[in-house]
Tab-separated table of C-alpha atoms and ligand atoms in Angstrom:
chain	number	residue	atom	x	y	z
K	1477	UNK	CA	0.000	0.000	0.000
K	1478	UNK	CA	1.228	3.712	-1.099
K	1479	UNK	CA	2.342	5.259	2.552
K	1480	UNK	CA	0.331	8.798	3.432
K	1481	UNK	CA	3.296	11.285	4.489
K	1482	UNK	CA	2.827	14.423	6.881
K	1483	UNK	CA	5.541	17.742	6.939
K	1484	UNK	CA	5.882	17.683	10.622
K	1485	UNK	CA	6.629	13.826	10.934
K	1486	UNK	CA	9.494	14.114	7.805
K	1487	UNK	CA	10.477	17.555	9.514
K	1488	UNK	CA	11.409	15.803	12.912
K	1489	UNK	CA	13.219	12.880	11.100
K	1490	UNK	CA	14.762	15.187	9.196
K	1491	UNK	CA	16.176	17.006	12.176
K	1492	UNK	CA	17.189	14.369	13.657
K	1493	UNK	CA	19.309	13.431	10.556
K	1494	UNK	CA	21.236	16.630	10.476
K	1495	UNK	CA	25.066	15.779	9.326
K	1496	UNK	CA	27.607	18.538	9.092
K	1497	UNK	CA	29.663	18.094	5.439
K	1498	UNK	CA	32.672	18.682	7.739
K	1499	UNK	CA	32.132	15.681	9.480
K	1500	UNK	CA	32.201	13.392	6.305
K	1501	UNK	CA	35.487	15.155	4.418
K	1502	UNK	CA	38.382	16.667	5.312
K	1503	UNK	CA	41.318	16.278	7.769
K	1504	UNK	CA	41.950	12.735	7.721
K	1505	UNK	CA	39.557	11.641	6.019
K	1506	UNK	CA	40.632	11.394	2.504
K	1507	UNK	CA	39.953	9.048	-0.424
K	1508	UNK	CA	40.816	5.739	-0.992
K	1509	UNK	CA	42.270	5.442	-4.877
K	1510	UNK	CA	43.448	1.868	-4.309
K	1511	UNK	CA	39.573	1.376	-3.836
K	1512	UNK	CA	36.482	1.353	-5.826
K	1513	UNK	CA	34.178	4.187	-5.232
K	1514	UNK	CA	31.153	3.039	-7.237
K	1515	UNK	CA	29.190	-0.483	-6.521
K	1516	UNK	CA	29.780	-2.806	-9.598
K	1517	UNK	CA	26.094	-2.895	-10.332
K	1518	UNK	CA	26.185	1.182	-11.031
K	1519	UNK	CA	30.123	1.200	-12.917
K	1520	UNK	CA	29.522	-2.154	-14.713
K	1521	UNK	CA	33.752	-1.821	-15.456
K	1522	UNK	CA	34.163	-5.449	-15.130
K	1523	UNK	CA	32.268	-6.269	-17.982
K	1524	UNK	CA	35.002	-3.963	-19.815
K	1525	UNK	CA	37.398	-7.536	-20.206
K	1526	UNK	CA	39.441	-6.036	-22.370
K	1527	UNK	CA	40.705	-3.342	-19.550
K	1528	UNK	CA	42.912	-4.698	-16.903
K	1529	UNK	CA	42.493	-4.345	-13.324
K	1530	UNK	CA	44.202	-1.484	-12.832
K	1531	UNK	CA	42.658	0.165	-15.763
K	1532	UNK	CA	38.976	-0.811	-14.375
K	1533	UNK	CA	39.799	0.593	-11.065
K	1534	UNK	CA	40.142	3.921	-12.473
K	1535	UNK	CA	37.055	3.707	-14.614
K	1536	UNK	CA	35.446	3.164	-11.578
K	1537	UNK	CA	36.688	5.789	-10.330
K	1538	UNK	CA	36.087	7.884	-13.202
K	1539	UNK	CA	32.187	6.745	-12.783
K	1540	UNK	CA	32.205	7.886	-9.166
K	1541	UNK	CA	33.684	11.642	-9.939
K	1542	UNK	CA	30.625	11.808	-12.718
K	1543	UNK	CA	28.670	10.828	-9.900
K	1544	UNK	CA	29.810	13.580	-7.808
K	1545	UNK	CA	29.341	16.055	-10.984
K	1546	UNK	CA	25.982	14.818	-11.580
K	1547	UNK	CA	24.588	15.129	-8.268
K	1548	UNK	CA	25.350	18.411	-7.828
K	1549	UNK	CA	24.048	19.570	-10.844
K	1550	UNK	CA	20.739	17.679	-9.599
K	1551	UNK	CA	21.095	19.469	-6.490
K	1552	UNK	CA	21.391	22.845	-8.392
K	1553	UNK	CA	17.722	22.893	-10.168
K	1554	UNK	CA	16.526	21.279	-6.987
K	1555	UNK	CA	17.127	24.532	-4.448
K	1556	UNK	CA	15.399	27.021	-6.516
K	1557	UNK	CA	12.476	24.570	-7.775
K	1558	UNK	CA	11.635	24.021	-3.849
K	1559	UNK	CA	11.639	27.013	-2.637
K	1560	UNK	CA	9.886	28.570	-5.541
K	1561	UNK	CA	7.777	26.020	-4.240
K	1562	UNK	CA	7.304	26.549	-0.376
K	1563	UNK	CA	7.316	30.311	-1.211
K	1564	UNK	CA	3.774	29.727	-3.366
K	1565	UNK	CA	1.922	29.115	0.032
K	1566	UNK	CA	4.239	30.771	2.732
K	1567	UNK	CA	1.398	31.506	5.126
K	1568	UNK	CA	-0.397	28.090	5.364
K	1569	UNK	CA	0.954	25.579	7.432
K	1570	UNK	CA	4.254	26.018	9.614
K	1571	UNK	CA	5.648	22.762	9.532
K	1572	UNK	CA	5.090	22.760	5.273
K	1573	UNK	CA	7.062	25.905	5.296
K	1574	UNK	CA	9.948	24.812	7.445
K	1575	UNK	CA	10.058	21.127	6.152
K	1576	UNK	CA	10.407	22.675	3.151
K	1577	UNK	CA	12.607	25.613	3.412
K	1578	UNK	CA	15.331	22.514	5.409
K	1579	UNK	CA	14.801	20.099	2.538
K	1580	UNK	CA	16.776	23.498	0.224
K	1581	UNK	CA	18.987	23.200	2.772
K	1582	UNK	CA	19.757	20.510	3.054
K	1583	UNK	CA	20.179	19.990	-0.814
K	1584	UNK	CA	22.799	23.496	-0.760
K	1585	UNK	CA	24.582	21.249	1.832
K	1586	UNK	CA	24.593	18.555	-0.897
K	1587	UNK	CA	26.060	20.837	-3.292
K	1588	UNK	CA	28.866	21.889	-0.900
K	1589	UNK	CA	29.325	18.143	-0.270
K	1590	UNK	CA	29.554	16.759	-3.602
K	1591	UNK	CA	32.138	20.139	-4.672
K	1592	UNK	CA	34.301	18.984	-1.833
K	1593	UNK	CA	34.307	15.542	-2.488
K	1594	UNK	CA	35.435	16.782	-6.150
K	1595	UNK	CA	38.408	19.079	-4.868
K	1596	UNK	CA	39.532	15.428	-3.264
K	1597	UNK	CA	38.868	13.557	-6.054
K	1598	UNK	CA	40.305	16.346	-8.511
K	1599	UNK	CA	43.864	16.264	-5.799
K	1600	UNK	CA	43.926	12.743	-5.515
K	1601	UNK	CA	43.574	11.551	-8.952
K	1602	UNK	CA	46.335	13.177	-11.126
K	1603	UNK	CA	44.815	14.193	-14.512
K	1604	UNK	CA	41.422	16.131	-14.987
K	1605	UNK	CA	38.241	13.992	-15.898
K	1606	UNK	CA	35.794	15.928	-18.182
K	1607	UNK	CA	32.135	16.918	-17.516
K	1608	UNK	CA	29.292	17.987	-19.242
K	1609	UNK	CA	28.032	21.208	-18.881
K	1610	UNK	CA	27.737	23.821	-17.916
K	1611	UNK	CA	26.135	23.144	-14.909
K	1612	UNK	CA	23.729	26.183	-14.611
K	1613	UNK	CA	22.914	26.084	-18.315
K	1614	UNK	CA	21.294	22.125	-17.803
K	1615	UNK	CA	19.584	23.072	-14.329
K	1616	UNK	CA	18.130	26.025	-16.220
K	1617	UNK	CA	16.874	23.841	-19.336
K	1618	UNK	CA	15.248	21.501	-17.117
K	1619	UNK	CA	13.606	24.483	-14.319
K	1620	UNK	CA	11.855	25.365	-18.096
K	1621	UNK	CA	9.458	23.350	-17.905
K	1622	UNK	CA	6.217	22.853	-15.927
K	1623	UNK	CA	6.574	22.649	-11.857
K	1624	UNK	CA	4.475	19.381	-11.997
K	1625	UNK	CA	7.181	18.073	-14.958
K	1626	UNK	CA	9.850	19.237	-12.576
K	1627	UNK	CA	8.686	17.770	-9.641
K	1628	UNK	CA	8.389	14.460	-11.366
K	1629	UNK	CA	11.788	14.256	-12.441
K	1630	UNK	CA	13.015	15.330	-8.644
K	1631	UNK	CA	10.883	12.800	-7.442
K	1632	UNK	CA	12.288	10.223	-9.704
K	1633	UNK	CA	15.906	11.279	-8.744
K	1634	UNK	CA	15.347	11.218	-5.110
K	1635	UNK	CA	13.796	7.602	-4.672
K	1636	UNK	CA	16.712	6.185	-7.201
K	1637	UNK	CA	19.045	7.523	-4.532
K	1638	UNK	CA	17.628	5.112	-2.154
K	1639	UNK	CA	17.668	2.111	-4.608
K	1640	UNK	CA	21.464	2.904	-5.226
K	1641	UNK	CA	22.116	2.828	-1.344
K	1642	UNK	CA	19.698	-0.047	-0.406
K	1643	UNK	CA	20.729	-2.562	-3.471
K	1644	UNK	CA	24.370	-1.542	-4.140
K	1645	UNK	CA	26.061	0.201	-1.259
K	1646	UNK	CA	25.302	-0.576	1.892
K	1647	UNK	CA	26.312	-4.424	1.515
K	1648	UNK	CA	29.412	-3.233	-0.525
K	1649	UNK	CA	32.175	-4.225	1.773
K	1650	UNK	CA	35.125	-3.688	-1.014
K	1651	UNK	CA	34.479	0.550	-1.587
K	1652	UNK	CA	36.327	3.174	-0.424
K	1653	UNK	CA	34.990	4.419	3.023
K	1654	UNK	CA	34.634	8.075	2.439
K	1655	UNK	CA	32.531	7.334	-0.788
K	1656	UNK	CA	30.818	5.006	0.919
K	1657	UNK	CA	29.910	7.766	3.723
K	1658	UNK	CA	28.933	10.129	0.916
K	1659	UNK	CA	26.524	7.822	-0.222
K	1660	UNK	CA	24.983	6.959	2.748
K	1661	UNK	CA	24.730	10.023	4.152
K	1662	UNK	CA	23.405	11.492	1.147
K	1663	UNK	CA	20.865	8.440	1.425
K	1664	UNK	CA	19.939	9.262	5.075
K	1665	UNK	CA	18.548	13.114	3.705
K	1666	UNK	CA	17.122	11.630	0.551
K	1667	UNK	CA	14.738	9.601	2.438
K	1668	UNK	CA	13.278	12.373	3.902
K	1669	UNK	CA	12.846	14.598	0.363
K	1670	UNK	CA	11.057	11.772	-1.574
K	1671	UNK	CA	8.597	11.934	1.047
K	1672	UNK	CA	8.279	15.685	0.590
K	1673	UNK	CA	8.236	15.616	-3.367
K	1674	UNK	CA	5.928	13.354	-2.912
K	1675	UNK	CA	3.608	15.959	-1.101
K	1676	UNK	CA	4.857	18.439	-3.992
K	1677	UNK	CA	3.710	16.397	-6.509
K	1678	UNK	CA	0.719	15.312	-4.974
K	1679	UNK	CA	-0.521	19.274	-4.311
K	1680	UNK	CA	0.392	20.018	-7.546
K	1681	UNK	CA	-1.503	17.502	-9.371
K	1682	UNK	CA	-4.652	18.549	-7.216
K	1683	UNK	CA	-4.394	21.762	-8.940
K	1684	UNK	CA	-4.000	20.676	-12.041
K	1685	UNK	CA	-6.541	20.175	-15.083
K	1686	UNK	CA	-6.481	16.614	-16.940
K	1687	UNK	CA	-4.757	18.595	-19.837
K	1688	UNK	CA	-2.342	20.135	-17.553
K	1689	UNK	CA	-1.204	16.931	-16.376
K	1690	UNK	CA	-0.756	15.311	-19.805
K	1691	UNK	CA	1.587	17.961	-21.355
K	1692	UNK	CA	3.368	17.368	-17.728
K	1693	UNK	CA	4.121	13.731	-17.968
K	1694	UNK	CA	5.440	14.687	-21.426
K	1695	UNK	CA	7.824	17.506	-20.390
K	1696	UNK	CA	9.045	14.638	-17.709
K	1697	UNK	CA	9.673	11.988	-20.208
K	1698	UNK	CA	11.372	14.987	-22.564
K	1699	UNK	CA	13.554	15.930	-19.144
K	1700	UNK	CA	14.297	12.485	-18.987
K	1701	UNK	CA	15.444	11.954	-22.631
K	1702	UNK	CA	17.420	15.256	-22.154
K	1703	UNK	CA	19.296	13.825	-19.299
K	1704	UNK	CA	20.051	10.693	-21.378
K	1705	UNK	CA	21.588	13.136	-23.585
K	1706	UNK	CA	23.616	14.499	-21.578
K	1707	UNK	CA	25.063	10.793	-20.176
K	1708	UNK	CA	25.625	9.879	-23.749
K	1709	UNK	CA	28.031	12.586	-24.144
K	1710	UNK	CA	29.326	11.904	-20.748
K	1711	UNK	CA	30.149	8.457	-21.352
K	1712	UNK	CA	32.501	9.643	-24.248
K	1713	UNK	CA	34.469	12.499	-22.062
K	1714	UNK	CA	34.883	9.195	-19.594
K	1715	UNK	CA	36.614	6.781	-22.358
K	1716	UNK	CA	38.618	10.364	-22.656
K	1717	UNK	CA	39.331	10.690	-19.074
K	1718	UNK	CA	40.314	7.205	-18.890
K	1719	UNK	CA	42.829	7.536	-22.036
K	1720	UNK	CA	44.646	10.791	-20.254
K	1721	UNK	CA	44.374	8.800	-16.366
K	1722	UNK	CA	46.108	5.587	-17.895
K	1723	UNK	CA	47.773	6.016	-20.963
K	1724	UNK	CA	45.576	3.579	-22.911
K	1725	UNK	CA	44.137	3.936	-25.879
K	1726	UNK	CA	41.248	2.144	-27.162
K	1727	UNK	CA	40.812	0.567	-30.675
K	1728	UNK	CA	37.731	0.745	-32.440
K	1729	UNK	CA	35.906	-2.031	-31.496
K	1730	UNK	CA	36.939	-1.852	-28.106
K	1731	UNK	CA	35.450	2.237	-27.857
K	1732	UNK	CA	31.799	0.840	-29.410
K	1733	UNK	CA	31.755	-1.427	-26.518
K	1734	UNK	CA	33.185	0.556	-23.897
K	1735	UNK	CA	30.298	3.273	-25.232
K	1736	UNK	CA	27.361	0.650	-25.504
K	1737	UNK	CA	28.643	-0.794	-22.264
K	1738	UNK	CA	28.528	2.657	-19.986
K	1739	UNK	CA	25.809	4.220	-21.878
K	1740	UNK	CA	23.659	1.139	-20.125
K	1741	UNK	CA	25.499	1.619	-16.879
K	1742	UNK	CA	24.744	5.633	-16.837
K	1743	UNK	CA	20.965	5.337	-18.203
K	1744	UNK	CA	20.478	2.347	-14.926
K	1745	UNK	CA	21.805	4.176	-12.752
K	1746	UNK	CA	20.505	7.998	-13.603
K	1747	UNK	CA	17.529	6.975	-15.320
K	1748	UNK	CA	16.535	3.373	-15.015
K	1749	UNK	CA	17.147	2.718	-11.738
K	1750	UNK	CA	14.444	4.900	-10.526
K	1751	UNK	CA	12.105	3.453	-12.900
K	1752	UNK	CA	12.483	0.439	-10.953
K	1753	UNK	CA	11.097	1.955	-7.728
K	1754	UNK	CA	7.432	0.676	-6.386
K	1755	UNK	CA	7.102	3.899	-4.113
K	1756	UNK	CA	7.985	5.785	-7.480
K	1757	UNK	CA	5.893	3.856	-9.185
K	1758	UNK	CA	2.638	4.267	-6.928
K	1759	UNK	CA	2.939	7.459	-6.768
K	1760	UNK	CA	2.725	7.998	-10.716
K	1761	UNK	CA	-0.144	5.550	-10.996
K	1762	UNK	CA	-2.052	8.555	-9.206
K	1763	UNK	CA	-0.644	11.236	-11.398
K	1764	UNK	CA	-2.997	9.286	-14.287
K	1765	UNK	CA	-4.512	6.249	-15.621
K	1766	UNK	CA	-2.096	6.610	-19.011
K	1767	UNK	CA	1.221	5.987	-16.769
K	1768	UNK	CA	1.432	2.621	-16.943
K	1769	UNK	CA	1.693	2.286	-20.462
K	1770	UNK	CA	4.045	5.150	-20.452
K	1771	UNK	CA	6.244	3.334	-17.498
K	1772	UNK	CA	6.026	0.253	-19.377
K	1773	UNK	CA	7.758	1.981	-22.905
K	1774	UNK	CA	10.076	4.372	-20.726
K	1775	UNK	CA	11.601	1.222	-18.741
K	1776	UNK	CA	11.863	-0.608	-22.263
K	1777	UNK	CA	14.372	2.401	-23.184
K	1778	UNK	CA	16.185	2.746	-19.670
K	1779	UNK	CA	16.022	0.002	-17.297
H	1087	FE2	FE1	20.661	15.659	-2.250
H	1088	FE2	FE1	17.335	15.419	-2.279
């Protein structure tokens, strides 16, 4: 059964959360780059037989600073969409207003976090990886569209976080420990913002006309397909990145599969991966009867 959330109850579990970024990185705690950063089921580098070890390693790594990059440009359309948001009904209910003025918060914290992480990364790994961008410019292109369309997608992001902690991480004994904290720390905040997208999306489909809604779930699925863009031209900076970290250079054949390869790992793991979430799920199943079938051909794409 599809849970019922409430502002005050995600407010006080979200205050009782409440990590400082300075207590995650920094001082001695420093990266790991004899370890993997990403869970195998995210990276997929072993299926890349035709890189050593040593080469895989750093592909992993490579995965987990896009990870870092990624995140934070999440983060970036995500501040401004909710408290555009909490600022449409400021003088209705308290604990709305402050559950949602700490989830922005909490997601500038995020930003902070993943940027320091990266200053790490960028020190500890030796030669610069490339990222798509700029930032700004793709958080503005997806804040474009619709707040229900935007909402959608946030909700989407937030409840893959948890599948990549639950199913990958947390029973990943072999990663680095600072990623690892990243991730599950990041986790332990996400929780509480799917439940409050969830609200979002749930208000905002109450004031929304069947038309309304329609054009909505299409600006989601064309946010979605932009992002898949976007990873497509990520995946080639990484077989870049991985050329300039390790001197190798890929032949033909080996660059089609090292693309076909990561463009499935990057869609799973920014895309699919949420498409595989029943909360997720539920929730669009009351956004309109015509989701399924849209689900259903999305997941055929991504998952
Ligand atoms: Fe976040
Ligand atoms: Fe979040």
């Amino acid at each position: 059964m599809q849970p019922s959330y409430d502002y005050q109850q995600v407010l006080n579990n979200s205050e009782r959360v409440n990590w400082r970024v300075e207590d995650i990185i920094g001082g001695s705690k420093r990266l790991d780059f004899d370890r993997p950063f990403m869970p195998e089921s995210l990276a997929r580098v072993r299926t890349l037989s035709f890189l050593n070890p040593n080469e895989q390693l750093v592909m992993n790594q490579i995965r987990g600073h896009g990870y870092l990059y990624l995140f934070s440009v999440v983060e970036e359309f995500i501040v401004p969409f909710v408290l555009d948001h909490a600022r449409s009904r400021l003088n209705g209910n308290d604990a709305r207003t402050r559950a949602l003025l700490h989830f922005a918060d909490e997601e500038a914290k995020h930003i902070q976090l993943f940027n320091r992480f990266r200053e790490e990364f960028d020190a500890g790994f030796g030669t610069p990886c490339g990222a798509i961008g700029p930032g700004d410019a793709i958080a503005g292109a997806v804040l474009n569209h619709s707040p229900l369309a935007v909402a959608l997608v946030i909700l989407h992001i937030e409840w893959l976080t948890q599948t990549h902690f639950l199913e990958s991480v947390r029973d990943d004994q072999t990663l680095d420990p600072q990623f690892k904290s990243l991730l599950k720390n990041h986790w332990l905040e996400e929780a509480q913002h799917a439940q409050l997208d969830t609200l979002m999306v749930e208000a905002l489909v109450e004031a929304a006309g069947e038309e309304e809604i329609v054009t909505a779930l299409d600006e989601y699925e064309a946010i979605l397909h932009f992002i898949d863009g976007g990873l497509a031209q990520q995946v080639e900076l990484d077989a870049d990145s991985l050329g300039q970290a390790t001197g190798r250079e890929l032949s033909e054949d080996e660059r089609e599969r090292f693309v076909s390869v990561q463009q499935a790992a990057t869609r799973w793991t920014f895309i699919g991966s949420g498409l595989d979430h029943e909360l997720f799920l539920g929730t669009l199943d009351r956004v309109h009867p015509s989701v399924r079938e849209r689900v259903a051909r999305m997941r055929s794409v991504y998952c």
